[in-house]
Tab-separated table of C-alpha atoms and ligand atoms in Angstrom:
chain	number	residue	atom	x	y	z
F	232	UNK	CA	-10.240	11.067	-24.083
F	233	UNK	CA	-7.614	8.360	-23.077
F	234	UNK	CA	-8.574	5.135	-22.422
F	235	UNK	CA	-6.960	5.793	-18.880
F	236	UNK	CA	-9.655	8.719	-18.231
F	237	UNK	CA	-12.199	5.976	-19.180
F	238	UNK	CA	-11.234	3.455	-17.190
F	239	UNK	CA	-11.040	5.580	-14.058
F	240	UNK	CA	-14.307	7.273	-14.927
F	241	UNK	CA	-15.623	3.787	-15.249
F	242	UNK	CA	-14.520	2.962	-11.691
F	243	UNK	CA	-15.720	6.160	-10.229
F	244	UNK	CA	-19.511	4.349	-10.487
F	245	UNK	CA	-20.767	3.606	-6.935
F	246	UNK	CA	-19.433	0.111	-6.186
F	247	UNK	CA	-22.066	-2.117	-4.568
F	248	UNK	CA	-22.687	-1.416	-0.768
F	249	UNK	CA	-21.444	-5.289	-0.182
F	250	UNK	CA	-18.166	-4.636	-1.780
F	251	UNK	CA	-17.356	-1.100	0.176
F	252	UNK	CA	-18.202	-3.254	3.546
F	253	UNK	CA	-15.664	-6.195	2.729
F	254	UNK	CA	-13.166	-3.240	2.013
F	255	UNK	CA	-13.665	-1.933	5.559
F	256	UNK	CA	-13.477	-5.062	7.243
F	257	UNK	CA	-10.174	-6.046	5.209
F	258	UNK	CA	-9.040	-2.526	6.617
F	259	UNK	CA	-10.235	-2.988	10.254
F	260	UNK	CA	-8.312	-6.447	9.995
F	261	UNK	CA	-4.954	-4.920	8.731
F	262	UNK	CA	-5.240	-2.257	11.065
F	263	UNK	CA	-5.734	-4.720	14.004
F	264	UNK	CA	-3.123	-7.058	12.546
F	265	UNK	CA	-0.207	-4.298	12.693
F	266	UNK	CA	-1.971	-2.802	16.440
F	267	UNK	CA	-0.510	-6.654	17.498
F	268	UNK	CA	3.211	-5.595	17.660
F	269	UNK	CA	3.667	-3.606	20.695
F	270	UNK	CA	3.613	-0.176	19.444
F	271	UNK	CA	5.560	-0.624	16.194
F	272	UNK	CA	8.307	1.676	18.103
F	273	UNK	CA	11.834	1.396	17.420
F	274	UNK	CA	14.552	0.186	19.898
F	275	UNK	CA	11.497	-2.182	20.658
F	276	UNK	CA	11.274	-5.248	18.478
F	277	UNK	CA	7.897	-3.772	17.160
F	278	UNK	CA	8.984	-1.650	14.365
F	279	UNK	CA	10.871	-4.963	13.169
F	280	UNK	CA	7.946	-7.485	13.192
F	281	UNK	CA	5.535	-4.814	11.807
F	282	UNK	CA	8.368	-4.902	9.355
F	283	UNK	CA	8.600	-8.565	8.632
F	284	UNK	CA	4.724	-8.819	8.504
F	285	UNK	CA	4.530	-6.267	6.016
F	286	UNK	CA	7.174	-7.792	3.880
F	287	UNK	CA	4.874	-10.934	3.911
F	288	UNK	CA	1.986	-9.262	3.110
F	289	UNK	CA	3.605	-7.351	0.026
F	290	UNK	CA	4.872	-10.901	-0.914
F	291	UNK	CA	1.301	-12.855	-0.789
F	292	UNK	CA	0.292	-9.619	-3.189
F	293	UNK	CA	2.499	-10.506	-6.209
F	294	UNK	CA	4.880	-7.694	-4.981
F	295	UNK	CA	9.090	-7.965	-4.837
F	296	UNK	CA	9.178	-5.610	-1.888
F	297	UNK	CA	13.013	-4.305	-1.223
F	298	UNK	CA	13.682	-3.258	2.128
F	299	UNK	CA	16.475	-0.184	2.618
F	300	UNK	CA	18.106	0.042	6.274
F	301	UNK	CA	19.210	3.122	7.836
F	302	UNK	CA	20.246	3.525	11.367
F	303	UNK	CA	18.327	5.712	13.957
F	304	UNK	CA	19.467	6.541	17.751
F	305	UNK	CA	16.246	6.860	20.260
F	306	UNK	CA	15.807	7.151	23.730
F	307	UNK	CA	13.445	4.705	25.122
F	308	UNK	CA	11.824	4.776	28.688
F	309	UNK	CA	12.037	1.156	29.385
F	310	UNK	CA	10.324	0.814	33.114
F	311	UNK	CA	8.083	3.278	34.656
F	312	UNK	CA	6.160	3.117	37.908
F	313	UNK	CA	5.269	6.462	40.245
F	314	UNK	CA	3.120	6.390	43.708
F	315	UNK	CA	2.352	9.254	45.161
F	316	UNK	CA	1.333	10.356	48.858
F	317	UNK	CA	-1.830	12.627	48.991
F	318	UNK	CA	-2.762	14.411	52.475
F	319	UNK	CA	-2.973	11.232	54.617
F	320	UNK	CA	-3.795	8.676	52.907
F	321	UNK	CA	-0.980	5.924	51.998
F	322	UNK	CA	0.892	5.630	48.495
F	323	UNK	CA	-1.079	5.532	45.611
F	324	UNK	CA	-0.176	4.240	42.238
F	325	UNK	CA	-0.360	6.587	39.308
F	326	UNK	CA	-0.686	4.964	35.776
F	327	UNK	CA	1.453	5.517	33.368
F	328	UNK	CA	-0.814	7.068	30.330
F	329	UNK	CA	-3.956	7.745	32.655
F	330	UNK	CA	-3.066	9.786	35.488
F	331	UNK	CA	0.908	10.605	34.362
F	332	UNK	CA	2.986	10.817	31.245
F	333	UNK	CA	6.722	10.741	31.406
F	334	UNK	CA	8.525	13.008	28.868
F	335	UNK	CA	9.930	10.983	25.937
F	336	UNK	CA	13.591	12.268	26.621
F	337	UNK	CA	13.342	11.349	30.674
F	338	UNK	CA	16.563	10.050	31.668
F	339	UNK	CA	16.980	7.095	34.729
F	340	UNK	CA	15.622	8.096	37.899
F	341	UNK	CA	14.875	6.507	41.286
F	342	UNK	CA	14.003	7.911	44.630
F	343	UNK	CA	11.255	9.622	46.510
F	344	UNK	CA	10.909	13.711	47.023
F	345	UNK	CA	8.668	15.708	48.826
F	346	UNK	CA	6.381	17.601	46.380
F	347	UNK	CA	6.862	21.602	46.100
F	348	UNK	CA	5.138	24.032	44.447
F	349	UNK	CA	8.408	26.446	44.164
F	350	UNK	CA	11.741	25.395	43.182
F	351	UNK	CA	13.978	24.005	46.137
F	352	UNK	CA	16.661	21.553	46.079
F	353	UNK	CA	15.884	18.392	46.092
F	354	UNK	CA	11.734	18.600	45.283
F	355	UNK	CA	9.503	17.048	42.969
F	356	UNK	CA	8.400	20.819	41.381
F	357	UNK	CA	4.983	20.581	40.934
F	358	UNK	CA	5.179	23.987	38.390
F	359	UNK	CA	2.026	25.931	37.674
F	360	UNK	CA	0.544	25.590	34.206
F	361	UNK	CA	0.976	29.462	33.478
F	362	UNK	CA	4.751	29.118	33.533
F	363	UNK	CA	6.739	28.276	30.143
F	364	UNK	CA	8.647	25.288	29.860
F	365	UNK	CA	11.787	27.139	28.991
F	366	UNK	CA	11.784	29.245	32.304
F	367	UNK	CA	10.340	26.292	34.064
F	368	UNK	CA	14.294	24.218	32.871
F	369	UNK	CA	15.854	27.090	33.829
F	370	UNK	CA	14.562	28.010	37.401
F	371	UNK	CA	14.315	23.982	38.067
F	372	UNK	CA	18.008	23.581	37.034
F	373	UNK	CA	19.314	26.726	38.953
F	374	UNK	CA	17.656	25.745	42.336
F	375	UNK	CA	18.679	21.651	41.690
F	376	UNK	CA	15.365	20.689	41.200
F	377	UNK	CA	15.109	16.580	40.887
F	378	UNK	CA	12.517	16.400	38.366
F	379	UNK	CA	9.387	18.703	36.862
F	380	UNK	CA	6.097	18.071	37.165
F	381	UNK	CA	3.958	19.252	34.434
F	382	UNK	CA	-0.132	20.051	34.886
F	383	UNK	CA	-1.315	19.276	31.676
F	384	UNK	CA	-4.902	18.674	30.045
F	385	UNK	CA	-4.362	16.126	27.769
F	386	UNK	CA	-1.472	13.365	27.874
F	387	UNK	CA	0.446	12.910	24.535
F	388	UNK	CA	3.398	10.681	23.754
F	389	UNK	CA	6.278	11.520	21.622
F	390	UNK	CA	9.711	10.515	21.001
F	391	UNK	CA	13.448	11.535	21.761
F	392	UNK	CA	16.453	10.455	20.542
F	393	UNK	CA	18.984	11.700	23.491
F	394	UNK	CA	18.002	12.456	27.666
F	395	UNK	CA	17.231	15.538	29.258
F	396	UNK	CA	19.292	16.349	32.379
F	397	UNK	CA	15.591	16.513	34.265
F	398	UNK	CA	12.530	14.114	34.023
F	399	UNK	CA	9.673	16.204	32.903
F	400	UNK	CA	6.229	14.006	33.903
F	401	UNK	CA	3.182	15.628	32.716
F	402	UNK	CA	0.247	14.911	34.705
F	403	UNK	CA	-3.466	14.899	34.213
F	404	UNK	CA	-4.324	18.594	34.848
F	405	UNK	CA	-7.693	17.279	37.405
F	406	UNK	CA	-5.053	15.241	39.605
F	407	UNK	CA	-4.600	16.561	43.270
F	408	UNK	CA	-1.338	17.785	44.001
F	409	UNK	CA	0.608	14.454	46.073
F	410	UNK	CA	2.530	15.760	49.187
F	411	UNK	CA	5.385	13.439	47.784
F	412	UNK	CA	6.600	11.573	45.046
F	413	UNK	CA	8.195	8.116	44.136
F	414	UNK	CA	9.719	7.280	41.031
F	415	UNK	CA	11.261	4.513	39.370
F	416	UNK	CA	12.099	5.184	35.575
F	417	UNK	CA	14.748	3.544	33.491
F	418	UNK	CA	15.402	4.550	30.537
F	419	UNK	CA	18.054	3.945	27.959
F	420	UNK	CA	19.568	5.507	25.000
F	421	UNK	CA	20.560	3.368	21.908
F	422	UNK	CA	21.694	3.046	18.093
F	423	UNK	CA	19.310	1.031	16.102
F	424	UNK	CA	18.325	-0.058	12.569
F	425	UNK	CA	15.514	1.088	10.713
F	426	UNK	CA	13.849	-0.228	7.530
F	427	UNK	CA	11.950	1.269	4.559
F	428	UNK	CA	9.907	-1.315	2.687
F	429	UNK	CA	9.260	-0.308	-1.513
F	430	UNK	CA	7.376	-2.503	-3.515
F	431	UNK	CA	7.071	-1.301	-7.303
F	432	UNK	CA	4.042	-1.953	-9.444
F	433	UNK	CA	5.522	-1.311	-13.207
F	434	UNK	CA	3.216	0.612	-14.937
F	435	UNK	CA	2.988	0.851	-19.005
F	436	UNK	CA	4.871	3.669	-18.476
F	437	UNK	CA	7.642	2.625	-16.387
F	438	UNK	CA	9.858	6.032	-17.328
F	439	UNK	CA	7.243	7.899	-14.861
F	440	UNK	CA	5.715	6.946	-11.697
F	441	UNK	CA	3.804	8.050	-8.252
F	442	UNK	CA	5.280	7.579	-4.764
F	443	UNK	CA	2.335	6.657	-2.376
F	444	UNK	CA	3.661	6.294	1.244
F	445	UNK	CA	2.433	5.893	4.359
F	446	UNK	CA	4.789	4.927	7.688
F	447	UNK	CA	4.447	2.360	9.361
F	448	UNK	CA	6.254	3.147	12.947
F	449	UNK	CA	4.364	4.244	16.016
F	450	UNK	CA	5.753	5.042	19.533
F	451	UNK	CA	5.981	1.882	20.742
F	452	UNK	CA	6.145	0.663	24.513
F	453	UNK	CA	6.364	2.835	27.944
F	454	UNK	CA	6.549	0.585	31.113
F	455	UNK	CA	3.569	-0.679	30.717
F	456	UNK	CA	1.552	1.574	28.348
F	457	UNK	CA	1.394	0.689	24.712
F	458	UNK	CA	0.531	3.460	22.326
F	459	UNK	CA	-1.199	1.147	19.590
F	460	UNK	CA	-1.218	3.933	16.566
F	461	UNK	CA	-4.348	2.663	14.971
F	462	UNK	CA	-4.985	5.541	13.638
F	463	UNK	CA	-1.544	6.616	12.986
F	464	UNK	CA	-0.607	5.294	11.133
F	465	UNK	CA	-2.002	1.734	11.099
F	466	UNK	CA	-4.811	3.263	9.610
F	467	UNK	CA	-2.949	4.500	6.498
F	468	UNK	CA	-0.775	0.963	6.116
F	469	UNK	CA	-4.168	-0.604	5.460
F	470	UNK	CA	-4.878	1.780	2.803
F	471	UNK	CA	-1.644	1.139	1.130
F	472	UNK	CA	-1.750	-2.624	1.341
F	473	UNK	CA	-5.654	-1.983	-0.228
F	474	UNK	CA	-4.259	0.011	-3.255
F	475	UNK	CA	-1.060	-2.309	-3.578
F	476	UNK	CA	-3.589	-4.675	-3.833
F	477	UNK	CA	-6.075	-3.289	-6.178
F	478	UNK	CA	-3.369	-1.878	-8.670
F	479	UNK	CA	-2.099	-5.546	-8.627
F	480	UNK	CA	-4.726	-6.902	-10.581
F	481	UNK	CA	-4.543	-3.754	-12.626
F	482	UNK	CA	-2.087	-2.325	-15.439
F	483	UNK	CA	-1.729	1.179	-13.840
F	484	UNK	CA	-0.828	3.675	-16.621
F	485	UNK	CA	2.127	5.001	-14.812
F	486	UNK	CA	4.676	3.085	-12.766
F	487	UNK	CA	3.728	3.041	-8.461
F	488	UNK	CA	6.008	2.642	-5.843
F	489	UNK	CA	4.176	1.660	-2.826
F	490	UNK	CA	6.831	3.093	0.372
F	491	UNK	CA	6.086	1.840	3.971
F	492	UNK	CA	8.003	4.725	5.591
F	493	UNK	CA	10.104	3.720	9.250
F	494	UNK	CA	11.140	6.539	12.030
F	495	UNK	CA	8.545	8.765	10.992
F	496	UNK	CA	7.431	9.087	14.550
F	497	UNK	CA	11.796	10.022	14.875
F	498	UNK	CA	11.524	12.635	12.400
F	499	UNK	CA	10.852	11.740	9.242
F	500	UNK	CA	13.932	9.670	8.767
F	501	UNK	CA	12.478	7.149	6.710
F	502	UNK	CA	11.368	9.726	3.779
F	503	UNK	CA	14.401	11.591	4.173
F	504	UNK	CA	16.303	8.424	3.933
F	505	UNK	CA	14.764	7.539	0.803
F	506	UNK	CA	14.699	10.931	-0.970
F	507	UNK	CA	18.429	10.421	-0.283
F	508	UNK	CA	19.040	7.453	-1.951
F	509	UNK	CA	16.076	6.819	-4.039
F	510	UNK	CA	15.692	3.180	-5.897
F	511	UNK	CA	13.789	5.629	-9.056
F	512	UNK	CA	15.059	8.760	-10.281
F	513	UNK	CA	13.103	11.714	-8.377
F	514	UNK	CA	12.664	13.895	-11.281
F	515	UNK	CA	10.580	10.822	-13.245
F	516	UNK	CA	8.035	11.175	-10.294
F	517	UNK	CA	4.730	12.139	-11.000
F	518	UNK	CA	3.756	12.990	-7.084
F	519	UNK	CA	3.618	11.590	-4.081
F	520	UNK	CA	0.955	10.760	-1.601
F	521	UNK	CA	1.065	10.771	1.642
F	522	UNK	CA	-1.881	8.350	3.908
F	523	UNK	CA	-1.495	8.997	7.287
F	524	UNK	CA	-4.338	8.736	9.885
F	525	UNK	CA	-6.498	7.392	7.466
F	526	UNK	CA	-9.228	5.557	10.311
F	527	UNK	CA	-11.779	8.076	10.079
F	528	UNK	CA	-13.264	10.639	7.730
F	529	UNK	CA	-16.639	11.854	9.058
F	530	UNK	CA	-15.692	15.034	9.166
F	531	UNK	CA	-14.125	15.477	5.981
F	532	UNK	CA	-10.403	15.412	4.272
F	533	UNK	CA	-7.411	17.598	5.437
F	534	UNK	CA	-4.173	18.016	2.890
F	535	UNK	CA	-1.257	19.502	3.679
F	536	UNK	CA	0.247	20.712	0.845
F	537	UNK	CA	-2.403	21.486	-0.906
F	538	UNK	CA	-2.518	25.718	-0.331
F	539	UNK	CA	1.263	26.433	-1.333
F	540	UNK	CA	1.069	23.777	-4.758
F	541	UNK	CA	-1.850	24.994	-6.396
F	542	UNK	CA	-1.064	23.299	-9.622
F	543	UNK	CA	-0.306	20.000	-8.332
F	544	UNK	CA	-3.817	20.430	-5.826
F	545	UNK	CA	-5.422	21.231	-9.093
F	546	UNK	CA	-4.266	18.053	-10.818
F	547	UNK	CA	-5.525	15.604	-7.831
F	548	UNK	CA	-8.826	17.845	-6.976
F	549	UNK	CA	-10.183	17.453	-10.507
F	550	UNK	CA	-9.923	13.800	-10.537
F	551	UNK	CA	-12.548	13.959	-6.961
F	552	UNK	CA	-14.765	16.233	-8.957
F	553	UNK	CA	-14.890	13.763	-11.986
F	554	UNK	CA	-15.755	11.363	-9.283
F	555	UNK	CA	-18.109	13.444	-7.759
F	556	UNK	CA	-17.399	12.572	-4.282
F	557	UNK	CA	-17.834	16.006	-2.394
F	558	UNK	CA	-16.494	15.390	0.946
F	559	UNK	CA	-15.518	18.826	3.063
F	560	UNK	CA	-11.792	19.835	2.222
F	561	UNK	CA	-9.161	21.772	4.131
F	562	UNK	CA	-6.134	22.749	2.262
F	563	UNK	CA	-3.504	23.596	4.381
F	564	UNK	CA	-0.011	25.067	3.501
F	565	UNK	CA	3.400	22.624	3.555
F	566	UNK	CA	4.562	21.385	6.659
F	567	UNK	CA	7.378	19.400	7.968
F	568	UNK	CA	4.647	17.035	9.873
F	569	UNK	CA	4.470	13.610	7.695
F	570	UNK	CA	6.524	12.059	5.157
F	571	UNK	CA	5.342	13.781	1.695
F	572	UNK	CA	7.845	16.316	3.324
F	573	UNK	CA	11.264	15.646	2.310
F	574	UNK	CA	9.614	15.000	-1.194
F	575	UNK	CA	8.168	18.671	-1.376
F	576	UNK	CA	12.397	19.627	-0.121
F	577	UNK	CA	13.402	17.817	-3.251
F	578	UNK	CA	11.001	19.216	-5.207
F	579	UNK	CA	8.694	16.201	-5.917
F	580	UNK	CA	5.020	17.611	-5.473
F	581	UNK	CA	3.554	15.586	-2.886
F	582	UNK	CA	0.837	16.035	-0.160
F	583	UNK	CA	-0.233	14.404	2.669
F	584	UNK	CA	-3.675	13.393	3.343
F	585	UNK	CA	-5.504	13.056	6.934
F	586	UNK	CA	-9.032	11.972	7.451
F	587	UNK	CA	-10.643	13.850	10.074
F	588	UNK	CA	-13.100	13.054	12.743
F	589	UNK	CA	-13.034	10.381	15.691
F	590	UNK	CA	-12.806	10.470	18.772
F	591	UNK	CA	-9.386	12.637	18.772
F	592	UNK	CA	-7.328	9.742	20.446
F	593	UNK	CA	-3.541	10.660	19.332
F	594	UNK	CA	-0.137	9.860	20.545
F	595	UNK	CA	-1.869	8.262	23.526
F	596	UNK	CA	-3.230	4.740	24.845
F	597	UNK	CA	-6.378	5.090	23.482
F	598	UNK	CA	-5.522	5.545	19.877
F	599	UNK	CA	-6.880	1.454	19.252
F	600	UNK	CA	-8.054	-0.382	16.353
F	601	UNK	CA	-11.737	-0.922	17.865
F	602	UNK	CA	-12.399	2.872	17.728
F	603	UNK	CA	-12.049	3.210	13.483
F	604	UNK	CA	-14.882	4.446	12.237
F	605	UNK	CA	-13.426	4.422	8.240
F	606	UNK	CA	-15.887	6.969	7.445
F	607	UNK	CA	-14.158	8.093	4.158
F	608	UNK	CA	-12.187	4.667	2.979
F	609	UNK	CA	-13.822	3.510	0.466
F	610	UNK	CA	-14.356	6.898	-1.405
F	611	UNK	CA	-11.251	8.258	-0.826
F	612	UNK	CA	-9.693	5.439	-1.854
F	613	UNK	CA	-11.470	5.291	-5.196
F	614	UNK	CA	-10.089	8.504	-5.183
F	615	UNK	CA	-6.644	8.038	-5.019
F	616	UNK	CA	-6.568	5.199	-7.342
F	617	UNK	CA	-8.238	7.541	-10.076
F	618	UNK	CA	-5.442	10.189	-9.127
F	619	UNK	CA	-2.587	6.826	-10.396
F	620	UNK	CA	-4.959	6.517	-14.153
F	621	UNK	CA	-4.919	10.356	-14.560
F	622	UNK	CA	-3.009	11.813	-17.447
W	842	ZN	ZN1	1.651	9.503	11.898
């Protein structure tokens, strides 16, 4: 057995109960920490100070981080504000996030409409849940509909990275249907820069190495709604900084490049970016490991990945069973959802790892740092470590 077995073995011993709770509250204060800049979105300035503050953080950890740029375009909804008129009563403020959600690829919009349930010129089209959105964009466009409004049950942000000819707001599906409609929305389209942050710990083995990643962007600002992205993917940021950390005071077996991904939340473009132009050769990788929405755990571990690269799965599950930390598992197959992706397209094996459990909060206002449970961090991150030492 290799000394590198025994030393993770050795560290797979329960650590004392004191130690696992300082780990969670250093987590809980990263994840709060990066929750402070507005969203993290880009086109705001909160994907750059996340930035900045991670580069300092990497810095106070003995790291050299190296920051790539890349440039992204994104649509951003700048100022919101809707009233609406029900039956009798006066105007009434909706809130963006509570009662309404813009679509992320609404284009500038003011004036007021009378609310309709068909499709006439002119009208706010309050559109009936059983219709598609497709025919909905079709019908709306033909009759010169001025904007859709969408019934839905629960409110989710995204992002966009040109307009629609039509706002789309989605509305909380127990809202009355208003009589009329006032909207103010301005939104802009724009061309900005984007940053990947890499810090490398050299391993004894520097001609081989693991990618573990986790991005760092969320969806920023609407009007006045912030989506916070604790969980995602502040939540998984934490766990990076904790094993950039850790391995610090370590020599890791095998070179680790430690990747806070940007424009995930755009598509990826932060992993694809540096798949592209890699700072290590791809083919010396090892794997790569995905952490995102990392805050909770009680209900187990979800990897995507893991059902369509059996081998690889094999590799990392054994390590957990040597631990003998026997959380529930669901291995699911590939999918273009997080940034191990454009790894797996180059044909580095990598997976990406959820935690599940929580209250569900995602994409939305309520996604905040004070609702982290970190049911499964300090496990699962014993895990991972052992997964760097393994031969
Ligand atoms: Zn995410």
């Amino acid at each position: 057995m290799s000394r590198w077995v025994l030393a993770w073995l050795a560290w797979g011993v329960a650590q004392p109960l004191s130690d696992s709770l300082a780990q969670v509250r250093q987590l809980q204060r990263e994840a709060q920490q990066l929750c402070r800049f507005a969203g993290r979105g880009h086109g705001d300035t909160g994907a750059k100070q996340a930035l900045r503050y991670l580069q300092r953080r990497f810095r106070q950890l003995g790291y050299a981080p190296q920051i790539d740029t890349f440039w992204v375009q994104v649509h951003r909804i700048r100022r919101i504000r809707v009233q609406v008129r029900e039956a009798e009563d006066g105007w009434n403020a909706w809130r963006v996030g509570v009662d309404y959600l813009p679509a992320a690829d609404a284009p500038s919009l003011s004036g007021e409409w009378p609310v309709d349930t068909l499709p006439r010129q002119g009208c706010a089209w309050w559109v009936s849940p059983e219709t598609p959105l497709r025919e909905a964009l079709k019908h709306a466009q033909k009759a010169g509909v001025t904007l859709l409004l969408l019934p839905k049950e629960r409110l989710m942000g995204s992002t966009a990275q040109t307009a629609a000819p039509l706002p789309i707001l989605y509305v909380q599906a127990n809202r009355a249907r208003p009589t009329a409609l006032r909207l103010h929305l301005k939104a802009q389209t724009l061309s900005t820069p984007a940053f990947n942050l890499s810090a490398l710990r050299t391993g004894s083995r520097a001609d081989s190495a693991w990618v573990v990643g986790a991005h760092y962007d969320h969806l920023g600002r609407m009007g006045s709604l912030t989506f916070w992205g604790a969980n995602d993917n502040a939540s998984g940021i934490a766990m990076l900084l904790a094993l950039a950390a850790q391995l610090r005071k370590e020599e890791p077996p095998y070179s680790v490049w430690f990747v806070a991904f940007g424009a995930e939340e755009l598509g990826l473009m932060g992993s694809q970016d540096w798949v592209q132009a890699p700072p290590y050769p791809l083919r010396q990788l090892r794997g790569m490991i995905n952490l995102d929405l990392m805050g909770f755990g009680e209900k187990g571990v979800a990897v995507v990945g893991a059902a369509d690269q059996p081998a690889f799965w094999k590799r990392l599950d054994s390590v957990r069973v040597a631990l003998g930390w026997d959380p529930p598992l669901l291995l699911r197959p590939n999918a273009p959802n997080s940034d191990h992706f454009p790894f797996t397209q180059r044909g580095v094996p990598a997976v990406f790892f959820y935690l599940q459990g929580g209250p569900g909060y995602y994409h939305d206002g309520y996604d905040r740092p004070e609702t982290l449970t970190w049911a499964a961090a300090v496990p699962f991150l014993r895990w991972v470590r052992a997964v760097l030492y393994s031969p």
